Short mmCIF file of C-alpha atoms in Angstrom, two decimals:
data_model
loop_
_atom_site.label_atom_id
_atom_site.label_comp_id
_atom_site.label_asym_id
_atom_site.label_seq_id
_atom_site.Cartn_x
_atom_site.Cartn_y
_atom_site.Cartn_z
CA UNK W 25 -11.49 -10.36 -3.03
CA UNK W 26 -9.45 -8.23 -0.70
CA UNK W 27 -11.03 -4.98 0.44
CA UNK W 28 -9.23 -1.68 -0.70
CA UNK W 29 -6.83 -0.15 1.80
CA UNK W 30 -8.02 3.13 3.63
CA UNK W 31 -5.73 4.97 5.57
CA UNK W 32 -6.55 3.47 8.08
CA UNK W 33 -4.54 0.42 7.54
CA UNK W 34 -1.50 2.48 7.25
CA UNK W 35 -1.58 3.76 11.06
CA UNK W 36 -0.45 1.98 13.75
CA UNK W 37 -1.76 1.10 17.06
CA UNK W 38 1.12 3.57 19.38
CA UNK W 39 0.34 6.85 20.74
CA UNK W 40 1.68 9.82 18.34
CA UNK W 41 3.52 11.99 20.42
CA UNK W 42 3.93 15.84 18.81
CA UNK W 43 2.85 18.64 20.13
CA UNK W 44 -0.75 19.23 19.99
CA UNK W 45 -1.65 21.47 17.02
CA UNK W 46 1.76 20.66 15.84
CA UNK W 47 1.97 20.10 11.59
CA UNK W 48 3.28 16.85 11.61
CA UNK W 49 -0.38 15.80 12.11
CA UNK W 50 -1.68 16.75 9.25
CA UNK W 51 1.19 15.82 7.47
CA UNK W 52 1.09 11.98 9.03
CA UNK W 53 -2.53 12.01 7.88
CA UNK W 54 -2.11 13.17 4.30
CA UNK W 55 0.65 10.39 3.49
CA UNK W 56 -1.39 7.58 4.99
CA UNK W 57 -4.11 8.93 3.09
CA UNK W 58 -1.93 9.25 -0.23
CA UNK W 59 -0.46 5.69 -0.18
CA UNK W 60 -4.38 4.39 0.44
CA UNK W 61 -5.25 6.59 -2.18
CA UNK W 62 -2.50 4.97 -4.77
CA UNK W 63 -2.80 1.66 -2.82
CA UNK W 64 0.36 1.17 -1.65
CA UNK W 65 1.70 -2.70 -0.22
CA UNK W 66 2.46 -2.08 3.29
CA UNK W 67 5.10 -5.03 3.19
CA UNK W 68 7.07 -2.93 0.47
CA UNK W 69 7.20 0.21 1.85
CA UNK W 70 9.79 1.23 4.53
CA UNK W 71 9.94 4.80 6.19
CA UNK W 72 13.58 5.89 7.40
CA UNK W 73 14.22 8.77 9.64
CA UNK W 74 17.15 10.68 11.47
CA UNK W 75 17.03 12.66 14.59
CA UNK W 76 14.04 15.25 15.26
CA UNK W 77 10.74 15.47 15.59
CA UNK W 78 9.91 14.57 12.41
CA UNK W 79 11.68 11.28 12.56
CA UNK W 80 8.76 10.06 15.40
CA UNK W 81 7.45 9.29 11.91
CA UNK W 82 8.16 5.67 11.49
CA UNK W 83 6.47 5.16 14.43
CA UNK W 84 3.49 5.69 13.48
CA UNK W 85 3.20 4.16 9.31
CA UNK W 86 2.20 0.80 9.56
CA UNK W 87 4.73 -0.03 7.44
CA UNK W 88 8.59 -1.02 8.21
CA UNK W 89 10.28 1.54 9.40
CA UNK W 90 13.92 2.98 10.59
CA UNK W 91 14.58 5.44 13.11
CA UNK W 92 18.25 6.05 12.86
CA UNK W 93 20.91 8.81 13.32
CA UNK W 94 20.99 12.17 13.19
CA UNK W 95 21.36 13.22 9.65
CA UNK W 96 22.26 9.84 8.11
CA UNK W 97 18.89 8.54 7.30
CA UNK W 98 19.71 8.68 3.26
CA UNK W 99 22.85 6.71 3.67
CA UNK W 100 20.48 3.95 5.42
CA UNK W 101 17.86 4.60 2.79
CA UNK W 102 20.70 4.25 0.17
CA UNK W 103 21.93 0.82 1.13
CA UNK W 104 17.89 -0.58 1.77
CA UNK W 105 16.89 0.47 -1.96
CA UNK W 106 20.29 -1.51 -3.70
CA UNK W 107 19.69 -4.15 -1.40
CA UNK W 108 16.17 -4.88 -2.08
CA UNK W 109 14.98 -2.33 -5.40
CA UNK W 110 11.66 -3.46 -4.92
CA UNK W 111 11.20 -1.85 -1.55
CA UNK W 112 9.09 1.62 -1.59
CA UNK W 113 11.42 3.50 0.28
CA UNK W 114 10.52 7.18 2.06
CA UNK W 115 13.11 9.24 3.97
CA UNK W 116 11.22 11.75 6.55
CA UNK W 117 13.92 14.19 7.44
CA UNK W 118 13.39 17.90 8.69
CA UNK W 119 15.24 21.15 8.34
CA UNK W 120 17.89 20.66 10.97
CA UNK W 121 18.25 17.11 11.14
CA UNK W 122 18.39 16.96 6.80
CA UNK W 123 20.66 20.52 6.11
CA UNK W 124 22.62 20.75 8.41
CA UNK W 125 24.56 17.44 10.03
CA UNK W 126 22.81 15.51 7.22
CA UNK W 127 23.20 17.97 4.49
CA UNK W 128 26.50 15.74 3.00
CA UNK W 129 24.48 12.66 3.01
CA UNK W 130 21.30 14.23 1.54
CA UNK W 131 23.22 15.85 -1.19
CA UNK W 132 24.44 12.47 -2.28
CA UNK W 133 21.23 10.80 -2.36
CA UNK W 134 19.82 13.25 -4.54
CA UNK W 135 22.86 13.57 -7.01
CA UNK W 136 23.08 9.81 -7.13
CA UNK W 137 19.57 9.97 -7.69
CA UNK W 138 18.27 6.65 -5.44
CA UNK W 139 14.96 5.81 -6.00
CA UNK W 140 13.69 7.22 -3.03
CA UNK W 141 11.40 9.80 -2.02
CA UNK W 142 12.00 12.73 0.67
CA UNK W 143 10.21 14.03 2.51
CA UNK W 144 11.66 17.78 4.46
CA UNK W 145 9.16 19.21 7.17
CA UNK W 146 10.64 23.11 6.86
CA UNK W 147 9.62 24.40 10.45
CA UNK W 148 12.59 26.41 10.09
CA UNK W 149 13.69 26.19 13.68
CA UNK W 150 14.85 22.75 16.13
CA UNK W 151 11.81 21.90 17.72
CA UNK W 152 13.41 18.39 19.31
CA UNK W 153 15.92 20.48 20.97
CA UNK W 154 14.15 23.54 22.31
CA UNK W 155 13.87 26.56 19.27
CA UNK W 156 17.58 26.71 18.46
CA UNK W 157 17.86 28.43 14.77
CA UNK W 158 17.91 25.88 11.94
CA UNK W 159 19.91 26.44 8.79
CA UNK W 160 16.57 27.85 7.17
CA UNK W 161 15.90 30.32 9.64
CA UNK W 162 15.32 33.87 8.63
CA UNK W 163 17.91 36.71 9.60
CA UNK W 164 16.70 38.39 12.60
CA UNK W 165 15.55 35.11 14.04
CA UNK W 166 15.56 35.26 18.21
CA UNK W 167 16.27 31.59 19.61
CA UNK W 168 18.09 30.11 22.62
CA UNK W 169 21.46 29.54 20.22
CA UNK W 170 20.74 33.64 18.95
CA UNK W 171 19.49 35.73 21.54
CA UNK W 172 19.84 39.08 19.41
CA UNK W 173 18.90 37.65 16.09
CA UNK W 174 20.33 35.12 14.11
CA UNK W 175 22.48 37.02 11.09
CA UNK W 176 23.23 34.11 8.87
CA UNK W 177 21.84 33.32 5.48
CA UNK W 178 19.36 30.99 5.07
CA UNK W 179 19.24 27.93 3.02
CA UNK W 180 16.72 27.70 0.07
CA UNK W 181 15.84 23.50 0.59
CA UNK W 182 14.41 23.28 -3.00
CA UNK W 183 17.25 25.49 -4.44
CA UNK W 184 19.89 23.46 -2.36
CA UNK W 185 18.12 20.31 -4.01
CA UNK W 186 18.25 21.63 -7.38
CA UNK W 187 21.97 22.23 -7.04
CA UNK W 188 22.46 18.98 -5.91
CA UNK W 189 20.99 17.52 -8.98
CA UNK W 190 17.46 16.37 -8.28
CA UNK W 191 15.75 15.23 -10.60
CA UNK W 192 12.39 16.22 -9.12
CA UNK W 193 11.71 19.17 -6.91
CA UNK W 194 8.26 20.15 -5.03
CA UNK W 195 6.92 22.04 -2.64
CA UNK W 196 3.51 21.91 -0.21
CA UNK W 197 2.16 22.82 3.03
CA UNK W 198 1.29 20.59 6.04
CA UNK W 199 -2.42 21.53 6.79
CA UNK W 200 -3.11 21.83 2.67
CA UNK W 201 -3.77 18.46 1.78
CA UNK W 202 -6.17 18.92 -1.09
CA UNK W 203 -2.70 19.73 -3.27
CA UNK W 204 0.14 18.10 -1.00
CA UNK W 205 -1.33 14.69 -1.57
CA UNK W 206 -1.05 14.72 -5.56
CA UNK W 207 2.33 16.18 -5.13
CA UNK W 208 3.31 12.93 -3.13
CA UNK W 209 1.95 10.69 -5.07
CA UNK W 210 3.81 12.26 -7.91
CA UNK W 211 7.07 11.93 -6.18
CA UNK W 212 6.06 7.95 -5.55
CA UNK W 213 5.43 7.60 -9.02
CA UNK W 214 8.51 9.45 -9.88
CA UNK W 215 11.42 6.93 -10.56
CA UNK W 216 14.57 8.29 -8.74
CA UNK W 217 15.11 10.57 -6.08
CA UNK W 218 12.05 12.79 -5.28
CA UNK W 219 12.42 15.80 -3.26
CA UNK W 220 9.71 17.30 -1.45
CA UNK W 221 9.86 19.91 0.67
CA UNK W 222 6.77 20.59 3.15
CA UNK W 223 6.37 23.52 5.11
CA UNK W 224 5.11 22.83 8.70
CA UNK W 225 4.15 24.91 11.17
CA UNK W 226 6.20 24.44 14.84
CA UNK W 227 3.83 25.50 17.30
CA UNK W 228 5.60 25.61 20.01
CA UNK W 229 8.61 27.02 18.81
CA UNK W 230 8.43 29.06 15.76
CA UNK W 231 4.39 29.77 15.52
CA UNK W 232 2.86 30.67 12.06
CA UNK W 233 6.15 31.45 10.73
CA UNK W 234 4.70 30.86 7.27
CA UNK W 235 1.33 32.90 7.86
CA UNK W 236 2.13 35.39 4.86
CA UNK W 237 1.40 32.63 2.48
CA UNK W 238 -0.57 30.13 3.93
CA UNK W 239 -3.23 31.91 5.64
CA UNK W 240 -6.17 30.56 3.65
CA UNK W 241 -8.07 34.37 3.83
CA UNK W 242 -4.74 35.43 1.82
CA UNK W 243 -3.80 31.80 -0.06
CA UNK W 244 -5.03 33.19 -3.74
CA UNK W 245 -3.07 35.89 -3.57
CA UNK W 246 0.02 34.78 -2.08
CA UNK W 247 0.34 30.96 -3.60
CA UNK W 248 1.25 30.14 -6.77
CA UNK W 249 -0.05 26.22 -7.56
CA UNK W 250 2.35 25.25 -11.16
CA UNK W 251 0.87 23.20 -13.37
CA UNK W 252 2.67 21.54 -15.82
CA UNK W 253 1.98 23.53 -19.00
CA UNK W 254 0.07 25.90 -17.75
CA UNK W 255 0.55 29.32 -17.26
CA UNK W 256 2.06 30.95 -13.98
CA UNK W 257 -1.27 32.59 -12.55
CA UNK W 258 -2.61 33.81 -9.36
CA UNK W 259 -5.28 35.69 -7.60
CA UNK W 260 -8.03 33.84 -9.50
CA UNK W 261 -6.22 34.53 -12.75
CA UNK W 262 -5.25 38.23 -12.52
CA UNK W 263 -1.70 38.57 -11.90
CA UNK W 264 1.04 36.07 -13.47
CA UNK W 265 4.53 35.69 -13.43
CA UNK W 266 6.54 37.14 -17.20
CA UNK W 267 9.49 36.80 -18.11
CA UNK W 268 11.75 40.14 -18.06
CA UNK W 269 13.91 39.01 -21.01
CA UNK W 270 16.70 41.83 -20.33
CA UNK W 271 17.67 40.89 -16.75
CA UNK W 272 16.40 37.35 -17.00
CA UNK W 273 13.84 37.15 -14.17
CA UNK W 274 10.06 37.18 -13.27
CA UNK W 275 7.93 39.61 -12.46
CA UNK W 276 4.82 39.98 -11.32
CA UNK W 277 1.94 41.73 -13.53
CA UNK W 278 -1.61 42.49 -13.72
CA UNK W 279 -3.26 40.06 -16.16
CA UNK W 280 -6.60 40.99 -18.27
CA UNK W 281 -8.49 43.84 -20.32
CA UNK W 282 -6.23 47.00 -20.56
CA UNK W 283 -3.74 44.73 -18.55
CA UNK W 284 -0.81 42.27 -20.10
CA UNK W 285 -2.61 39.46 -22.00
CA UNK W 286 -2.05 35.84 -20.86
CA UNK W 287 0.03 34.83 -24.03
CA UNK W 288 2.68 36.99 -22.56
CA UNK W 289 2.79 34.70 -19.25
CA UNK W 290 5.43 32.50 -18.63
CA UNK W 291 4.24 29.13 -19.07
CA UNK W 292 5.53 26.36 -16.19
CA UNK W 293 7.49 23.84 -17.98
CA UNK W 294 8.32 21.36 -14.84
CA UNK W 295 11.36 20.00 -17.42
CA UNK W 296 13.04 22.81 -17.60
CA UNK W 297 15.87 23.68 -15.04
CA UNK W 298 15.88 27.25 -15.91
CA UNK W 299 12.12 27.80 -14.77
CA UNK W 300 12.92 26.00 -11.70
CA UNK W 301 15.87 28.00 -10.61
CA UNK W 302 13.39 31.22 -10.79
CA UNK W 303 10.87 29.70 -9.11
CA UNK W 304 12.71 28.16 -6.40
CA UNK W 305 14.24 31.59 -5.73
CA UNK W 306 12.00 34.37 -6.27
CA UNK W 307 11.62 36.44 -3.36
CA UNK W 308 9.87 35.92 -0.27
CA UNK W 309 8.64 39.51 0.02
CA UNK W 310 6.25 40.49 -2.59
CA UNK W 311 6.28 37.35 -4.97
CA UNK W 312 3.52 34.36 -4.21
CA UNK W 313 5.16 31.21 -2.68
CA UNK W 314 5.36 28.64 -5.57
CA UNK W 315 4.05 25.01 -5.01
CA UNK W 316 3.64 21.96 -6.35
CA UNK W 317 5.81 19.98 -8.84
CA UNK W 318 8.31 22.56 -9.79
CA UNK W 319 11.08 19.92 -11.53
CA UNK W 320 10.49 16.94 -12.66
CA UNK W 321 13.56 16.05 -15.44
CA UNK W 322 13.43 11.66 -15.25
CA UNK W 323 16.77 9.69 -15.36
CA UNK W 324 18.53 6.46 -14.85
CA UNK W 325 18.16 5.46 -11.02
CA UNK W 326 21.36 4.86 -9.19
CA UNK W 327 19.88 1.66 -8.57
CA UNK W 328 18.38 0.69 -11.78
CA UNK W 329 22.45 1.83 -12.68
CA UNK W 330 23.58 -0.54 -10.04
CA UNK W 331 22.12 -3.72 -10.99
CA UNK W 332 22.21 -2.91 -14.68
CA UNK W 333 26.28 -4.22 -14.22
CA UNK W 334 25.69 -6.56 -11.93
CA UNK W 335 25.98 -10.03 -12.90
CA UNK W 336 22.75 -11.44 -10.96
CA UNK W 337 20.69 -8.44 -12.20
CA UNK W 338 19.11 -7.78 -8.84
CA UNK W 339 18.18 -11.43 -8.50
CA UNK W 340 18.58 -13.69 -5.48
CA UNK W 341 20.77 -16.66 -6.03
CA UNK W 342 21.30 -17.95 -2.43
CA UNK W 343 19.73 -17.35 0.96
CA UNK W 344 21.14 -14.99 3.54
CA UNK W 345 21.05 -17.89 6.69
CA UNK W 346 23.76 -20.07 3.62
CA UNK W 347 25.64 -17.28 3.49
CA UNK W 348 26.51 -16.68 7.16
CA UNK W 349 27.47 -20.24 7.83
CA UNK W 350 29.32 -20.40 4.77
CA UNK W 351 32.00 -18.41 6.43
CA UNK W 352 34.90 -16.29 3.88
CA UNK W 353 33.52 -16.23 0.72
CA UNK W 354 36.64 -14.53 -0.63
CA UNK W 355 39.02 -16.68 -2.81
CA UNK W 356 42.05 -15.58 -4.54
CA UNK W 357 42.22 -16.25 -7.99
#
């Protein structure tokens, strides 16, 4: 009887080479850990990357793995799941290399709704190239490519995923693993394209960044962990998120005695697309940072949509060494 996998047998033997204190450690450690966890086959899964420092990821997954250009890992990802729908198939993409030259191709792949799951490590900054301003940077932010501030507009990830027509949308944090692990094995699970969004912590470049919400002293007050079905609480249970009915948003009250009761708490449904749009763009000041499965809506795969036509339903019916010697297949009728 083989021995369950540990994560160990999903890390290879090379040297990872980030930054030390850098969250792509933590991150690396929680998905080895995950696909132990939901005891994943190593010879069907398959890790593509772009450009970045996230992409070092393949690397280091004992798995196969694809380390290939700069924004154009889904396309690769695309053509590997129709090829072979079997294959387990993560794309490990970051905020540069995944929104901005690669924003076209990760639309698609979401829209299209591959069976595929991705993974964005948020740093908001480039950390490959030196601390230029990402397209998720904050107004204000000082870089080599915006010496007095950078005064563009941010991209939301999860809201830009949402528009793109994901089909499932969460959120974690590198260094939380406790809660980022369920949320990737829920995007595994998940059959289509799962979005996840992660944020990570640059050291080097854009340090703590994300300390209003996930310093751990202040995490109960300013994270908010949905639950399918369960109401939107926080600080142990006494503040939520209501509905305002007349202007269509959420607000944040006091919940308990001589307080608003719970019943009047919105309640997370992770099907509906209206909840998600809220969530995915409340405010950063003042509102806790929402995480976990936010959207979760199943539908046909692109592949399962693929083969579904096809005449050889995804089956083999020749070997790839015949067809190479075979030379022009193409015959006019």
């Amino acid at each position: 009887m083989n021995k369950p996998l540990t994560a160990k047998d999903f890390a290879t033997d090379q040297e990872v080479r980030w930054c030390p204190g850098c969250g792509d450690y933590a991150i690396l450690k929680c998905v080895q850990k995950t696909l132990a966890d939901v005891q994943a086959d190593p010879d069907q899964t398959v890790f593509v990357s772009g450009i970045g420092c996230s992409s070092r990821f393949p690397y280091y997954m004992n798995a196969y793995g694809f380390h290939t250009i700069h924004g154009r890992a889904p396309t690769f990802a695309t053509g590997l799941k129709i090829a072979n729908p079997d294959l387990d198939v993560w794309i490990v993409t970051g905020d540069g290399d995944g929104l901005s030259i690669g924003g076209n191709h990760l639309l698609h792949v979401l829209r299209r709704n591959v069976d595929v799951q991705v993974l964005l490590f948020n740093n908001e900054i480039y950390g490959l190239t030196k601390g230029q301003y990402s397209p998720t940077s904050r107004p204000g932010t000082r870089s080599p490519s915006t010496p007095a501030g950078s005064i563009d507009q941010p991209v939301s990830p999860g809201a830009f995923a949402l528009g793109a027509g994901a089909r499932f949308i969460a959120r974690g944090v590198d260094t939380d693993a406790k809660n980022l692990s369920p949320v990737l094995a829920s995007a595994r699970e998940f059959k289509g394209a799962a979005f996840v969004e992660i944020f990570q912590n640059c050291i080097v470049y854009n340090k703590d960044v994300f300390e209003d919400f996930t310093n751990k002293k202040q995490a109960k007050e300013t994270q908010l962990h949905v639950q399918h079905g369960q109401p939107l609480l926080f600080a142990n249970g006494t503040k939520g998120l209501k509905l305002n009915t007349a202007t269509l948003t959420l607000e944040i009250v006091d919940v308990g005695d001589n307080h608003t009761p719970q019943s009047e708490i919105l309640v997370h449904d992770e099907t509906n697309r209206g909840i998600a749009q809220m969530l995915l763009t409340l405010p950063k000041e003042g509102f806790p940072m929402p995480l976990g499965v936010i959207y979760r809506a199943p539908a046909t795969s692109f592949d399962d949509a693929f083969w579904s036509h096809h005449p050889t339903q995804g089956k083999r019916t020749g070997k790839v060494a015949d067809a190479l010697r075979k030379g022009s297949v193409w015959k006019k009728d």
